[in-house]
PDB file of C-alpha atoms in Angstrom:
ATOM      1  CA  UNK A   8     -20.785  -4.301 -60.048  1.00  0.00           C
ATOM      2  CA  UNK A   9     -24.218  -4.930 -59.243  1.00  0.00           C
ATOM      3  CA  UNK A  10     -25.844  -5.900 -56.072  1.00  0.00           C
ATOM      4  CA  UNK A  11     -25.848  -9.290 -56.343  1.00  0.00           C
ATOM      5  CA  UNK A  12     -22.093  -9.451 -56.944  1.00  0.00           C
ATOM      6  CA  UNK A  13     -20.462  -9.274 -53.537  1.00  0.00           C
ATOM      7  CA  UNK A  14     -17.134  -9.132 -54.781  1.00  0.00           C
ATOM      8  CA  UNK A  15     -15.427  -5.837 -55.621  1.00  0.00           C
ATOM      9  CA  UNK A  16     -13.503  -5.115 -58.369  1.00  0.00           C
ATOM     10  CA  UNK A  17      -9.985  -5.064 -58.440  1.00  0.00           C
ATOM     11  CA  UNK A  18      -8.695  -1.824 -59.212  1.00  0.00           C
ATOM     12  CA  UNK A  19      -5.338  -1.691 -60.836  1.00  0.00           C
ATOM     13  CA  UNK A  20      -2.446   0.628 -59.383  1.00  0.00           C
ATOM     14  CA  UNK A  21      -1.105   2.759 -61.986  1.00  0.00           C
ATOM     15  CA  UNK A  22       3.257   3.218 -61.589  1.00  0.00           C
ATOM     16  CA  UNK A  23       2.198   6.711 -60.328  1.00  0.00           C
ATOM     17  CA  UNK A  24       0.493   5.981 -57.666  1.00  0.00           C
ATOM     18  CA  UNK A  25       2.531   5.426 -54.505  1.00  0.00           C
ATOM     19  CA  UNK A  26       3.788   2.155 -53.179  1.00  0.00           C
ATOM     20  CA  UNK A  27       6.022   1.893 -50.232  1.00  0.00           C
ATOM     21  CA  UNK A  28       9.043   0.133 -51.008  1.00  0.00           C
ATOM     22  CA  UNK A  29       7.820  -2.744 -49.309  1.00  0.00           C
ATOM     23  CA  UNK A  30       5.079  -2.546 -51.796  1.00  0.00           C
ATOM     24  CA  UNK A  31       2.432  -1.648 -49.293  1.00  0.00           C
ATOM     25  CA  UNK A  32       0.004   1.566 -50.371  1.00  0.00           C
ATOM     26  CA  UNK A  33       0.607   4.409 -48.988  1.00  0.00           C
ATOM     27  CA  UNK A  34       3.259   7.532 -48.952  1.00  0.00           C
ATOM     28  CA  UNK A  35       6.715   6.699 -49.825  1.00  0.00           C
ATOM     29  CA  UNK A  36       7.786  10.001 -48.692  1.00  0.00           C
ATOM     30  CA  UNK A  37      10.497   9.948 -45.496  1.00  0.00           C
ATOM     31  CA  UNK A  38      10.168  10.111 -42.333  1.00  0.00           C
ATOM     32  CA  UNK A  39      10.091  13.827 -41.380  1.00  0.00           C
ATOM     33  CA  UNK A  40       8.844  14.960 -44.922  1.00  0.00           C
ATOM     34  CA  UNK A  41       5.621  17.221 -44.912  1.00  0.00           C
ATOM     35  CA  UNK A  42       4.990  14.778 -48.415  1.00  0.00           C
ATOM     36  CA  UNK A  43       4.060  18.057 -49.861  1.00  0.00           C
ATOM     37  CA  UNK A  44       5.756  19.001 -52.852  1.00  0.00           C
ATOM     38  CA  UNK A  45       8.662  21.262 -52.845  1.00  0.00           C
ATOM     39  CA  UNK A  46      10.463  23.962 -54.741  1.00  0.00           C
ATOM     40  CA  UNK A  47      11.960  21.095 -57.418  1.00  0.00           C
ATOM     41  CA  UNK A  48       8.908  18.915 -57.438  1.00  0.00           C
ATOM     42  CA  UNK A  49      10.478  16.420 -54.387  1.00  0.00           C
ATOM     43  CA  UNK A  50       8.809  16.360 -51.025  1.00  0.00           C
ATOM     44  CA  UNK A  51      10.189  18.946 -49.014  1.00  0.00           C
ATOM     45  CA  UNK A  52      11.600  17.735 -45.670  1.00  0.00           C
ATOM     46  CA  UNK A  53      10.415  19.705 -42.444  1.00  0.00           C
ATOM     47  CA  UNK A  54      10.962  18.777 -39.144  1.00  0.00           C
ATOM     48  CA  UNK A  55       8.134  16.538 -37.472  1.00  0.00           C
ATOM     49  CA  UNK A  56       8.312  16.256 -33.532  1.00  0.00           C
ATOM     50  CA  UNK A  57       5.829  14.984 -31.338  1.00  0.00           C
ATOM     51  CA  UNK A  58       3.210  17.308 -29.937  1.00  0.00           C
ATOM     52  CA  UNK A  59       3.895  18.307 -26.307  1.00  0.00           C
ATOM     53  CA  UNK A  60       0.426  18.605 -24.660  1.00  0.00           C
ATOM     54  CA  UNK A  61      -0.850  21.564 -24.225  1.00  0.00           C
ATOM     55  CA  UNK A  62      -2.866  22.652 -21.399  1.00  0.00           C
ATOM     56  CA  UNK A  63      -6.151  24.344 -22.239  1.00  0.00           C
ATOM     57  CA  UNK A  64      -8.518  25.770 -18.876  1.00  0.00           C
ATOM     58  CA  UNK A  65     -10.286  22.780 -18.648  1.00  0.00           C
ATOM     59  CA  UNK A  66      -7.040  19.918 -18.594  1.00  0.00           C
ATOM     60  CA  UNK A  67      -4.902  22.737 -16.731  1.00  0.00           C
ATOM     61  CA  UNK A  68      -5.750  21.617 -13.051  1.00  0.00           C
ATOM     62  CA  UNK A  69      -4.545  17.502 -14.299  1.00  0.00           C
ATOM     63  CA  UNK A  70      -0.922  19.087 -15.746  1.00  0.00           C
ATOM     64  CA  UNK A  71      -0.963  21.640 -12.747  1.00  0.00           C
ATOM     65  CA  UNK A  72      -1.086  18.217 -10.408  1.00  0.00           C
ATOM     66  CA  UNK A  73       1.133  16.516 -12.907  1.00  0.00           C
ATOM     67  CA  UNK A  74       4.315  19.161 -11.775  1.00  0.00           C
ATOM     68  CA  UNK A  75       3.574  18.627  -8.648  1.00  0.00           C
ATOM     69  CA  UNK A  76       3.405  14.559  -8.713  1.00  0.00           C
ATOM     70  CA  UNK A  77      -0.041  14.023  -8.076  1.00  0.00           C
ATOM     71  CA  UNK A  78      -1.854  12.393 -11.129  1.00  0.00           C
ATOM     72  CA  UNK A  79      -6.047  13.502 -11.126  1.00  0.00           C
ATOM     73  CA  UNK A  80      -8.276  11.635 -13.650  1.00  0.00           C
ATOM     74  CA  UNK A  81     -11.919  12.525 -13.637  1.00  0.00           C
ATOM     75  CA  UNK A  82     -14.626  11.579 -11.421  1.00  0.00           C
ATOM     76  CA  UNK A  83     -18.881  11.230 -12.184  1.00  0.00           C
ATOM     77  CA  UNK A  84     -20.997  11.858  -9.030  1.00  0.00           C
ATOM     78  CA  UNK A  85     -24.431  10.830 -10.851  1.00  0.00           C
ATOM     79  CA  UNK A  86     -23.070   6.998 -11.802  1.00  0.00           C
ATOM     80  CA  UNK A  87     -20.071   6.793  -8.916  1.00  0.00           C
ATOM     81  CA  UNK A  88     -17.254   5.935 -11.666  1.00  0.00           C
ATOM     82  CA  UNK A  89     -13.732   7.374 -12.682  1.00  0.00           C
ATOM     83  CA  UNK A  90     -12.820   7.612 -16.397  1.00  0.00           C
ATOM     84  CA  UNK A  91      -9.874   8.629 -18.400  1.00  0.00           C
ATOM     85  CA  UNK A  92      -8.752  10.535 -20.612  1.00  0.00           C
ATOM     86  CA  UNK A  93      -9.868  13.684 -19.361  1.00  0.00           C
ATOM     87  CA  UNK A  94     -13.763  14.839 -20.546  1.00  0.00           C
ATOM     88  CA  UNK A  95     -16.294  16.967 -19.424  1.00  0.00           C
ATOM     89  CA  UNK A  96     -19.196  14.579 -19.463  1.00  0.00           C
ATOM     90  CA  UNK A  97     -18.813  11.415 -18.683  1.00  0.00           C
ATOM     91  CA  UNK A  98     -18.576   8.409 -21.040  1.00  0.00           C
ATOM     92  CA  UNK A  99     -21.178   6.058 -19.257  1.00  0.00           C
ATOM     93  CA  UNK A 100     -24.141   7.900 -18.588  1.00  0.00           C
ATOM     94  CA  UNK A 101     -22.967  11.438 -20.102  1.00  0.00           C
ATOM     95  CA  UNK A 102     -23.375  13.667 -17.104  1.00  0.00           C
ATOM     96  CA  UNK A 103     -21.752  16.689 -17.069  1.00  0.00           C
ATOM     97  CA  UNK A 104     -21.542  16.211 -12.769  1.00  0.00           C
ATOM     98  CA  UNK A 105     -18.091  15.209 -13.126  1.00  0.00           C
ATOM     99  CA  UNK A 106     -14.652  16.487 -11.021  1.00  0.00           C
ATOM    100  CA  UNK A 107     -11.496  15.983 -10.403  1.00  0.00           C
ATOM    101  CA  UNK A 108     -10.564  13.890  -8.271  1.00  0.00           C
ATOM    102  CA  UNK A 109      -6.794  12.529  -7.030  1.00  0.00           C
ATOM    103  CA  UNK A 110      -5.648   8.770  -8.076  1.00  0.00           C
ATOM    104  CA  UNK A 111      -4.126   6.786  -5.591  1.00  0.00           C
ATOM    105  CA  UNK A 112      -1.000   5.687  -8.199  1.00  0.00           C
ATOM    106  CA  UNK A 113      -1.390   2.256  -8.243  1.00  0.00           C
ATOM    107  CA  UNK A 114      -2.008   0.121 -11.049  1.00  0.00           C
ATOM    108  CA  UNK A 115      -1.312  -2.733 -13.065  1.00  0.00           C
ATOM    109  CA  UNK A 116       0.368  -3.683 -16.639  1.00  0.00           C
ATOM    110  CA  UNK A 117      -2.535  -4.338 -19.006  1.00  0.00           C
ATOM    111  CA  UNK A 118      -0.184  -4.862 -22.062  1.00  0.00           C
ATOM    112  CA  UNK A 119       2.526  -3.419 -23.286  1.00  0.00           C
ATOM    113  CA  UNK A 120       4.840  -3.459 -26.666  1.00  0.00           C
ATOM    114  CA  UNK A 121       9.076  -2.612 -26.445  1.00  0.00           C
ATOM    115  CA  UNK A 122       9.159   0.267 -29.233  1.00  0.00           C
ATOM    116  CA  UNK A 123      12.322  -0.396 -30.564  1.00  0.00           C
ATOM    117  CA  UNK A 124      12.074   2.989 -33.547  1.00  0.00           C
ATOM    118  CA  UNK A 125      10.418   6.050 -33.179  1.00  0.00           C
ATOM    119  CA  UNK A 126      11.947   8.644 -35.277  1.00  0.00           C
ATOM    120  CA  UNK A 127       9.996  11.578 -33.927  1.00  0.00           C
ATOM    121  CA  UNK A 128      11.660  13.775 -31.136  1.00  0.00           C
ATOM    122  CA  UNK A 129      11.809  13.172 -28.265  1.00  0.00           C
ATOM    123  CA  UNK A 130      11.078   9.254 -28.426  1.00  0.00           C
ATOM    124  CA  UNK A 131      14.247   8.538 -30.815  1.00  0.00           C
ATOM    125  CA  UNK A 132      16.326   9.111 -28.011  1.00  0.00           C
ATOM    126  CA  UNK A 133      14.385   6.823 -25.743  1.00  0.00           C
ATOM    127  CA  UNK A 134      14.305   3.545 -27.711  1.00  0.00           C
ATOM    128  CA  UNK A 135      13.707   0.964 -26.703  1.00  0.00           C
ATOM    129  CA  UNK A 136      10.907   1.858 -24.539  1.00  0.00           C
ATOM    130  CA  UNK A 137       7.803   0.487 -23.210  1.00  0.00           C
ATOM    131  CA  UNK A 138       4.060   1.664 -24.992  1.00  0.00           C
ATOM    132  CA  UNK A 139       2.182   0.356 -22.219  1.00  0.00           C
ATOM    133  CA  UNK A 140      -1.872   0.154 -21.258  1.00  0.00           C
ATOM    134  CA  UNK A 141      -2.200   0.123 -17.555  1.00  0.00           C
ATOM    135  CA  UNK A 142      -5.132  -0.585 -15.284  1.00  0.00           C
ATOM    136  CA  UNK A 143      -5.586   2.323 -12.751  1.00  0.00           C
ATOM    137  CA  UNK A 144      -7.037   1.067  -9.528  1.00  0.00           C
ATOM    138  CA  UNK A 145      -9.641   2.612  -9.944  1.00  0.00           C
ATOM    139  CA  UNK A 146     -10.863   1.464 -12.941  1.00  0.00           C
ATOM    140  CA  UNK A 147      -9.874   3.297 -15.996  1.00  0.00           C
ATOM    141  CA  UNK A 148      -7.341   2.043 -18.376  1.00  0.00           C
ATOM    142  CA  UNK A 149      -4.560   4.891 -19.251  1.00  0.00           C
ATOM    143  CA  UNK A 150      -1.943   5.043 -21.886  1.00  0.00           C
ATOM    144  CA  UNK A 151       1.362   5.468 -20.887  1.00  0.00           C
ATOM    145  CA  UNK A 152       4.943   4.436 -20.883  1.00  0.00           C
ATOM    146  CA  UNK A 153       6.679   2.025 -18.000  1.00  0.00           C
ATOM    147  CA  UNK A 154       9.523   2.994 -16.474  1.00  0.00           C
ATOM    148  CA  UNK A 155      12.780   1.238 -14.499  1.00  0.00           C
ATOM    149  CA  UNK A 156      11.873  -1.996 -15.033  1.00  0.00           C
ATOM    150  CA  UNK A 157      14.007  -4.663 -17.773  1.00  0.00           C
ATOM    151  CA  UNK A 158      11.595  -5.490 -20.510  1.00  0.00           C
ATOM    152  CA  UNK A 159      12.326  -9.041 -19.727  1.00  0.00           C
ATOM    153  CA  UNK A 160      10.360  -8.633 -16.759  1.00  0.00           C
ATOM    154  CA  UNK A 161       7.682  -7.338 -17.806  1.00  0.00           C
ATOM    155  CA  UNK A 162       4.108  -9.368 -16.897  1.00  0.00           C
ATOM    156  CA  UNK A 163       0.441  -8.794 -17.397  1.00  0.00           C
ATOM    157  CA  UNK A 164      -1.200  -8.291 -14.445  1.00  0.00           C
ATOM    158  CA  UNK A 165       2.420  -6.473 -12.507  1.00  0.00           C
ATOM    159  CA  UNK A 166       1.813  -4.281  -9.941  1.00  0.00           C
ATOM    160  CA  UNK A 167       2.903  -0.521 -10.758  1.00  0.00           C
ATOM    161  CA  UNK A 168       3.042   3.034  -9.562  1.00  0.00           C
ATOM    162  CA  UNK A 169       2.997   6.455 -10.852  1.00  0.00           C
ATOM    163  CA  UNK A 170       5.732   8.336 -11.112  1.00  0.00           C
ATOM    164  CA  UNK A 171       6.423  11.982 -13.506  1.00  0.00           C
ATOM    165  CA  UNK A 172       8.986  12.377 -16.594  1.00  0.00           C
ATOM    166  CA  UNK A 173       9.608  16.437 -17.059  1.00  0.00           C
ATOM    167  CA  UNK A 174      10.344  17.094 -20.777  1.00  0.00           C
ATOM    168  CA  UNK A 175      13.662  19.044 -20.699  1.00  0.00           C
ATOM    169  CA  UNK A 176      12.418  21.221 -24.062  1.00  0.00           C
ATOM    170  CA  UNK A 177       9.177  21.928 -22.405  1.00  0.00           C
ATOM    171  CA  UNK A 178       8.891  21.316 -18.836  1.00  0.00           C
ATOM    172  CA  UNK A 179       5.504  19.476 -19.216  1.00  0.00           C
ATOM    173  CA  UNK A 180       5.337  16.474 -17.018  1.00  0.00           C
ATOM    174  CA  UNK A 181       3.484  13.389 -18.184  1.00  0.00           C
ATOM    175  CA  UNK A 182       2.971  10.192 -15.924  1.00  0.00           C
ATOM    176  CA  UNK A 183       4.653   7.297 -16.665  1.00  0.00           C
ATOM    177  CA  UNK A 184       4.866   3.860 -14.928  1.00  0.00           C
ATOM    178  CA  UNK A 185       6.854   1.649 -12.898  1.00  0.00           C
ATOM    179  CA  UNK A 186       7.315  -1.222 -10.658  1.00  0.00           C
ATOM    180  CA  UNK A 187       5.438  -1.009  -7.354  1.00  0.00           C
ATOM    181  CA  UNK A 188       8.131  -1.270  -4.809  1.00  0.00           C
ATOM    182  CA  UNK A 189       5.681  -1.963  -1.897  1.00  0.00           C
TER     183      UNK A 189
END
């Protein structure tokens, strides 16, 4: 191909290389295969779970607050905003004056999608769900999952509040979502 030709070439797929069986590119292996080749040649077939979060000594105080139903997110004192996920500097003008500082709860449904399959442990047990992007009122957007609440009803916009889900393996609590009764 030379420079002037914009196009690229097609490259043709060889049977050995792997197809999905819808035909897409990619590993056909299964869900909850490593995809690594086993003992007879055939992917070998671990267990795949989730990964529980772990705290370290700098996200420790946000899961401390977390088992006690309080949800921090992180605070700059040089530029006056709150940002999320949890950094030491902060993403707008990269100061490293940042804190913790407690969220009020509130918030509102940015979008959302109803998982309806999720293989991996714990979410199989959960489906269907709701992957949801909320607003936090005080600015940053959080991933997250929403809670008590039909998917029917569902809207852009909703009002929500904070509540805590405590993993019965681990005991970690993560925030999750739901409708704002006030």
């Amino acid at each position: 191909m030379s420079p002037a030709d914009p196009i690229s070439p097609i490259i043709p797929i060889s049977p050995a290389d792997p197809v999905s069986p819808s035909g897409r590119m990619g590993s056909a292996a299964p869900l909850g295969s490593t995809g690594a080749p086993g003992p007879t040649g055939a992917p070998s077939s671990g267990v795949v779970t989730a990964a529980t979060p772990e705290a370290d000594a700098f996200t420790r105080p946000y899961w401390d607050a977390a088992a006690e139903g309080r949800l921090l997110i992180r605070y700059c004192a040089d530029c006056d905003r709150h940002h999320h996920y949890p950094r030491e500097f902060c993403p707008y003008c990269w100061s490293e004056n940042v804190e913790w500082r407690p969220a009020s709860g509130r918030a509102t449904l940015y979008t959302w999608s109803v998982v309806h399959r999720n293989d991996l442990p714990p979410f199989g047990a959960r489906v269907p769900y709701v992957a949801a992007v909320v607003d936090l009122a005080e600015g940053p957007r959080m991933m997250t999952e929403v809670v008590d609440c039909p998917h029917e009803g569902l809207r852009i916009g909703m009002e929500l509040r904070v509540a805590f889900r405590t993993g019965a393996d681990d005991g970690v609590s993560v925030p999750v979502f739901g409708p704002d009764p006030a």
